[in-house]
Amino acid sequence: AQSVTQLDSQVPVFEEAPVELRCNYSSSVSVYLFWYVQYPNQGLQLLLKYLSGSTLVKGINGFEAEFNKSQTSFHLRKPSVHISDTAEYFCAVTGPHDMRFGAGTRLTVKP
Amino acid sequence: EAGVVQSPRYKIIEKKQPVAFWCNPISGHNTLYWYRQNLGQGPELLIRYENEEAVDDSQLPKDRFSAERLKGVDSTLKIQPAELGDSAVYLCASSITTGQHQETQYFGPGTRLLVL
């Protein structure tokens, strides 16, 4: 079965600074990788996904992530964050039938 | 296009009472999921349906939880009786699954349950 580890539970950052949210996965089979964002009192919204092809994936709201098979990582990055990016971010991995989520990283953008 | 619809959005009940949550997936999505999300954690799968068949319910506490998706469209998740530890957000998601390939899951807003 696959699993996901999000290495940071909380990431505080100042507005307009770059940010990286780290995600490592383990799986014995080929996987698909996702990043979701959850704003307070809302469901999960898809930011981006890696299915195949280019290892650099661009998503909504200026986010991007890079799939690194040798390091089994799928870190999320944004070059300049805004106050509105404050939210919980979840990395997820799917195998043939199920999706496993990390515990989440709370991104707090300060003015 | 309408997204995944869930109701109610919030529910407060006393322990030992029953409660039910409803989900209507995105039109055309054959796979439906129920997740539980505890505070400060990621969602954990409770049950997955492909059409009307429950293909993975290994994480569903069957002594008190039940679910149905009778016509392969909307679904109901029930807890009877509820316990204090059931307080969580219950998320519904849907996707298109063809063969071994699983497409992106789209999530509803969730039902926030508080058991007193």
Coordinates of C-alpha atoms in Angstrom, one line a residue:
Chain A
A1 CA 0.0 0.0 0.0
Q2 CA 1.1 3.6 -0.6
S3 CA 1.7 6.2 2.1
V4 CA 2.4 9.9 2.3
T5 CA 4.5 12.0 4.7
Q6 CA 4.2 15.7 4.9
L7 CA 7.3 16.8 6.7
D8 CA 6.1 20.1 8.1
S9 CA 2.9 20.5 10.0
Q10 CA 3.1 24.3 10.0
V11 CA 4.8 26.7 7.7
P12 CA 4.7 30.4 8.6
V13 CA 5.9 32.8 5.9
F14 CA 5.7 36.5 5.1
E15 CA 3.7 37.8 2.2
E16 CA 5.6 37.9 -1.1
A17 CA 8.2 35.4 0.1
P18 CA 8.7 32.0 -1.6
V19 CA 7.4 28.8 0.0
E20 CA 8.0 25.1 -0.4
L21 CA 5.7 22.5 1.2
R22 CA 7.4 19.1 1.4
C23 CA 5.8 15.8 0.6
N24 CA 7.4 12.3 0.4
Y25 CA 5.6 9.2 -0.6
S26 CA 6.2 5.4 -0.6
S27 CA 4.6 2.9 -2.9
S28 CA 5.5 -0.4 -4.5
V29 CA 3.5 0.4 -7.7
S30 CA 3.2 3.4 -10.1
V31 CA 1.3 6.2 -8.5
Y32 CA -0.4 9.4 -9.3
L33 CA 0.3 12.4 -7.0
F34 CA -1.9 15.3 -6.0
W35 CA -1.9 18.4 -4.0
Y36 CA -5.2 19.7 -2.5
V37 CA -5.9 22.9 -0.6
Q38 CA -8.5 23.3 2.1
Y39 CA -9.7 26.7 3.1
P40 CA -11.5 27.0 6.5
N41 CA -14.8 25.3 6.6
Q42 CA -14.6 24.1 3.1
G43 CA -13.9 20.9 1.2
L44 CA -10.7 20.0 -0.6
Q45 CA -9.9 21.8 -3.8
L46 CA -7.5 20.3 -6.4
L47 CA -4.3 22.4 -6.9
L48 CA -2.4 20.2 -9.3
K49 CA -1.7 16.6 -10.1
Y50 CA 1.0 14.5 -11.6
L51 CA -0.1 11.5 -13.7
S52 CA 2.7 11.1 -16.2
G53 CA 5.0 13.1 -18.5
S54 CA 6.8 16.2 -17.5
T55 CA 7.9 16.1 -13.9
L56 CA 7.2 19.8 -13.3
V57 CA 3.5 20.3 -12.9
K58 CA 1.8 23.7 -12.8
G59 CA -1.4 24.2 -11.0
I60 CA -3.8 26.9 -10.0
N61 CA -3.1 30.1 -8.1
G62 CA 0.6 30.1 -9.2
F63 CA 1.6 26.9 -7.5
E64 CA 3.8 24.2 -9.0
A65 CA 5.2 20.9 -7.9
E66 CA 8.0 18.7 -9.1
F67 CA 7.9 14.9 -9.1
N68 CA 11.2 13.3 -8.2
K69 CA 11.0 9.6 -8.5
S70 CA 14.5 8.9 -7.2
Q71 CA 13.8 10.8 -4.0
T72 CA 10.1 9.8 -3.9
S73 CA 9.1 13.4 -3.4
F74 CA 6.5 15.8 -4.7
H75 CA 7.2 19.1 -3.2
L76 CA 4.9 22.1 -3.7
R77 CA 6.3 25.5 -4.4
K78 CA 5.2 29.1 -5.0
P79 CA 7.6 31.9 -5.7
S80 CA 5.6 34.6 -4.0
V81 CA 2.7 33.9 -1.6
H82 CA -0.3 36.1 -0.8
I83 CA -2.3 36.5 2.3
S84 CA -5.1 34.6 0.6
D85 CA -2.9 31.5 0.3
T86 CA -3.3 30.9 4.0
A87 CA -4.9 27.4 4.2
E88 CA -4.2 23.7 4.9
Y89 CA -2.4 21.9 2.1
F90 CA -2.7 18.1 1.6
C91 CA -0.5 15.9 -0.5
A92 CA -2.1 12.7 -1.7
V93 CA -1.1 9.6 -3.6
T94 CA -3.2 7.1 -5.4
G95 CA -2.6 3.5 -6.3
P96 CA -4.9 1.5 -8.5
H97 CA -7.9 1.8 -6.2
D98 CA -7.4 4.2 -3.2
M99 CA -6.1 7.5 -2.3
R100 CA -4.0 8.2 0.8
F101 CA -3.5 11.7 2.2
G102 CA -0.8 13.2 4.3
A103 CA -1.6 14.8 7.6
G104 CA -1.5 18.3 6.0
T105 CA 0.7 21.4 6.2
R106 CA -0.8 24.6 7.6
L107 CA 0.5 27.5 5.6
T108 CA 0.2 30.8 7.3
V109 CA 1.1 33.9 5.3
K110 CA 1.8 37.0 7.5
P111 CA 1.7 40.6 6.3
Chain B
E1 CA -21.3 22.2 -13.8
A2 CA -22.5 21.5 -10.3
G3 CA -19.9 20.1 -7.9
V4 CA -20.4 17.5 -5.2
V5 CA -23.3 18.4 -3.0
Q6 CA -23.5 17.5 0.7
S7 CA -26.0 18.1 3.4
P8 CA -26.3 19.1 6.1
R9 CA -23.3 21.3 6.4
Y10 CA -23.3 21.2 10.2
K11 CA -24.9 18.8 12.6
I12 CA -24.9 18.8 16.4
I13 CA -26.3 15.8 18.2
E14 CA -26.1 14.2 21.6
K15 CA -24.2 10.9 22.0
K16 CA -26.2 7.7 21.3
Q17 CA -28.4 9.6 18.8
P18 CA -28.5 8.6 15.1
V19 CA -27.3 10.9 12.3
A20 CA -27.3 10.7 8.6
F21 CA -25.4 12.5 5.9
W22 CA -26.3 12.9 2.2
C23 CA -24.1 13.2 -0.8
N24 CA -24.9 13.9 -4.5
P25 CA -21.8 13.4 -6.7
I26 CA -20.9 15.1 -9.9
S27 CA -23.1 13.9 -12.8
G28 CA -21.5 11.0 -14.6
H29 CA -19.1 10.1 -11.9
N30 CA -19.4 6.4 -11.2
T31 CA -17.2 6.3 -8.1
L32 CA -18.2 7.8 -4.8
Y33 CA -16.1 8.0 -1.6
W34 CA -16.9 8.8 2.0
Y35 CA -14.0 10.1 4.1
R36 CA -13.7 11.1 7.7
Q37 CA -11.4 14.0 8.6
N38 CA -10.4 14.5 12.2
L39 CA -9.2 17.8 13.4
G40 CA -5.7 18.5 12.3
Q41 CA -5.5 15.4 10.1
G42 CA -5.9 14.4 6.5
P43 CA -9.0 12.6 5.2
E44 CA -9.3 8.9 5.8
L45 CA -11.3 6.7 3.5
L46 CA -14.4 5.1 5.1
I47 CA -16.0 3.5 2.0
R48 CA -15.7 3.6 -1.8
Y49 CA -18.5 2.8 -4.2
E50 CA -18.2 1.9 -7.9
N51 CA -21.7 2.5 -9.1
E52 CA -24.0 0.9 -6.5
E53 CA -21.4 -1.6 -5.3
A54 CA -19.3 -1.0 -2.2
V55 CA -15.9 -2.1 -3.4
D56 CA -13.8 -1.0 -0.3
D57 CA -15.4 -0.7 3.1
S58 CA -12.5 -2.2 5.1
Q59 CA -12.2 1.0 7.2
L60 CA -15.9 1.5 7.9
P61 CA -16.8 0.7 11.6
K62 CA -19.6 -1.6 10.7
D63 CA -20.9 -1.9 14.2
R64 CA -22.3 1.6 14.0
F65 CA -21.7 3.0 10.5
S66 CA -23.7 2.1 7.4
A67 CA -23.8 3.5 3.9
E68 CA -25.9 3.0 0.8
R69 CA -25.9 4.1 -2.8
L70 CA -29.0 2.3 -4.0
K71 CA -29.3 3.7 -7.6
G72 CA -25.6 4.3 -8.1
V73 CA -26.0 8.1 -7.9
D74 CA -26.5 9.8 -4.5
S75 CA -25.4 8.2 -1.2
T76 CA -26.2 8.3 2.5
L77 CA -23.9 7.6 5.4
K78 CA -25.4 6.8 8.7
I79 CA -24.1 6.5 12.2
Q80 CA -26.2 4.8 14.9
P81 CA -25.6 5.3 17.7
A82 CA -23.1 8.2 17.6
E83 CA -20.2 8.4 20.0
L84 CA -18.2 11.4 21.2
G85 CA -15.3 10.2 19.1
D86 CA -17.3 10.5 15.9
S87 CA -17.0 14.3 16.0
A88 CA -15.3 15.1 12.7
V89 CA -15.8 16.4 9.2
Y90 CA -17.4 13.8 6.8
L91 CA -16.3 14.4 3.3
C92 CA -17.8 13.0 0.1
A93 CA -15.9 12.8 -3.1
S94 CA -16.6 11.5 -6.6
S95 CA -14.5 10.5 -9.6
I96 CA -14.6 8.6 -12.9
T97 CA -12.9 5.2 -12.7
T98 CA -12.3 3.1 -15.8
G99 CA -10.6 -0.2 -15.4
Q100 CA -7.5 0.2 -13.3
H101 CA -7.3 3.9 -13.9
Q102 CA -8.6 6.4 -11.3
E103 CA -9.3 9.9 -12.3
T104 CA -9.1 12.9 -10.0
Q105 CA -11.4 13.0 -7.0
Y106 CA -13.6 16.0 -6.5
F107 CA -14.7 16.8 -3.0
G108 CA -17.8 18.3 -1.5
P109 CA -17.8 20.9 1.3
G110 CA -18.2 18.3 4.0
T111 CA -20.6 17.9 6.9
R112 CA -19.1 19.0 10.3
L113 CA -20.5 16.7 13.0
L114 CA -20.3 17.6 16.7
V115 CA -21.4 14.9 19.2
L116 CA -22.0 16.2 22.7

